[in-house]
Amino acid sequence: MRANRPDSGLEKALRSALHARGLRFRKHHQPIAGLHCRPDVVFTRARLVVFVDGCFWHSCPEHATWPSANADWWREKLAANVARDRRNDAALRAAGWQVLRVWEHQPLPEMVEKVIDALTVARAGMAGP
Ligand SMILES: [Zn+2]
């Protein structure tokens, strides 16, 4: 298990890598009111938010697990986390934002490519009517 600290080295590494690619964004910006989390990276103009989800706290399909002590409590807690993620995603999308979630287990270059792809799509969508 790895605790999902508010601002892990991984999020910093992702931000540095994006910055090195010439991308500019805000961190921990609240794009809409009532969001119960802080996105790690926010592209305000393209209206794209990026979350780096911890495998444990967000129940990654590859590493989903819960401690054997208090298993029921953990199962409920983690299920509630996932439900909250989906509510946040829905609220953001309803407000016209694109949402990208990457897993903490993904290699950094893969995360960067996913962000760039999502950004390309988000910007293309803005060119519409
Ligand atoms: Zn994982």
XYZ file of C-alpha atoms and ligand atoms in Angstrom:
130
model
C 0.000 0.000 0.000
C 1.183 3.451 -0.759
C -0.451 6.447 0.856
C -1.765 9.038 -1.530
C -0.084 12.097 -0.136
C -1.532 15.431 -1.205
C 1.391 16.295 -3.427
C 3.598 13.309 -4.072
C 6.870 13.345 -5.956
C 5.018 11.731 -8.825
C 2.719 14.697 -9.373
C 5.697 17.028 -9.220
C 7.542 14.850 -11.749
C 4.552 14.919 -14.083
C 4.264 18.690 -13.811
C 7.989 19.118 -14.507
C 7.770 16.829 -17.539
C 4.760 18.747 -18.909
C 6.494 22.027 -18.283
C 9.562 20.746 -20.139
C 7.300 20.039 -23.120
C 6.312 23.690 -23.160
C 2.890 23.184 -21.590
C 1.543 25.768 -19.178
C -1.126 24.983 -16.623
C -2.251 25.560 -13.081
C -1.923 23.137 -10.214
C -4.532 22.420 -7.573
C -6.869 24.897 -9.199
C -10.563 24.374 -8.482
C -12.212 24.609 -11.884
C -15.761 24.457 -10.538
C -17.388 25.010 -7.172
C -18.310 22.031 -5.061
C -15.572 19.742 -6.286
C -14.374 17.502 -3.460
C -10.846 17.142 -4.699
C -8.070 19.180 -6.186
C -6.959 18.275 -9.692
C -3.203 17.887 -10.014
C -2.992 19.745 -13.297
C -5.529 22.139 -14.811
C -5.385 23.550 -18.333
C -7.783 26.429 -17.925
C -7.983 27.558 -21.550
C -8.405 24.066 -22.965
C -10.740 23.198 -20.070
C -8.918 19.985 -19.244
C -8.260 18.668 -15.760
C -5.806 15.890 -14.963
C -5.785 13.694 -11.893
C -2.990 11.334 -10.933
C -4.862 8.609 -9.069
C -3.129 6.538 -6.432
C -3.572 2.800 -7.093
C -4.650 2.054 -3.553
C -6.943 4.962 -2.792
C -8.638 4.956 -6.156
C -8.847 1.164 -6.582
C -6.751 0.687 -9.670
C -7.937 -2.452 -11.520
C -4.398 -3.868 -11.583
C -3.512 -3.251 -7.965
C -6.870 -3.093 -6.229
C -6.518 -4.506 -2.756
C -7.529 -3.721 0.739
C -5.937 -4.469 4.072
C -7.161 -7.707 5.686
C -7.674 -5.941 9.017
C -11.026 -4.126 8.961
C -11.580 -5.400 5.426
C -15.243 -4.411 5.333
C -14.504 -0.888 6.495
C -11.779 -0.509 3.864
C -13.933 -1.970 1.131
C -16.633 0.578 1.877
C -14.178 3.426 2.211
C -12.466 2.677 -1.096
C -15.790 2.137 -2.874
C -16.880 5.546 -1.570
C -13.675 7.075 -2.956
C -14.360 5.627 -6.385
C -17.979 6.813 -6.272
C -16.778 10.295 -5.336
C -14.321 10.257 -8.261
C -17.155 9.432 -10.638
C -19.341 12.208 -9.178
C -16.514 14.697 -9.589
C -15.944 13.550 -13.177
C -19.644 13.928 -13.952
C -19.809 17.398 -12.376
C -16.758 18.534 -14.337
C -18.064 17.146 -17.634
C -21.463 18.733 -17.023
C -19.666 22.056 -16.619
C -17.890 21.613 -19.943
C -14.549 20.266 -18.744
C -12.621 17.284 -20.064
C -11.336 14.916 -17.405
C -8.221 12.786 -17.707
C -7.199 10.343 -14.998
C -3.868 8.572 -15.048
C -2.709 5.891 -12.610
C 0.290 6.349 -10.419
C 1.667 3.019 -11.722
C 1.902 4.300 -15.295
C 5.395 5.201 -16.480
C 5.909 8.951 -16.576
C 6.428 9.191 -20.371
C 3.105 7.375 -20.859
C 1.341 9.851 -18.563
C 2.831 12.760 -20.479
C 1.658 11.301 -23.808
C -1.846 10.804 -22.432
C -1.984 14.384 -21.234
C -0.769 15.694 -24.587
C -3.307 13.536 -26.460
C -6.143 14.724 -24.212
C -5.013 18.302 -24.615
C -5.015 17.966 -28.396
C -8.566 16.614 -28.299
C -9.724 19.271 -25.840
C -8.257 22.062 -27.966
C -9.753 20.612 -31.137
C -13.149 20.536 -29.432
C -12.828 24.223 -28.627
C -12.306 25.088 -32.278
C -15.894 24.023 -32.986
C -18.889 26.322 -33.216
Zn -2.073 0.436 -10.241
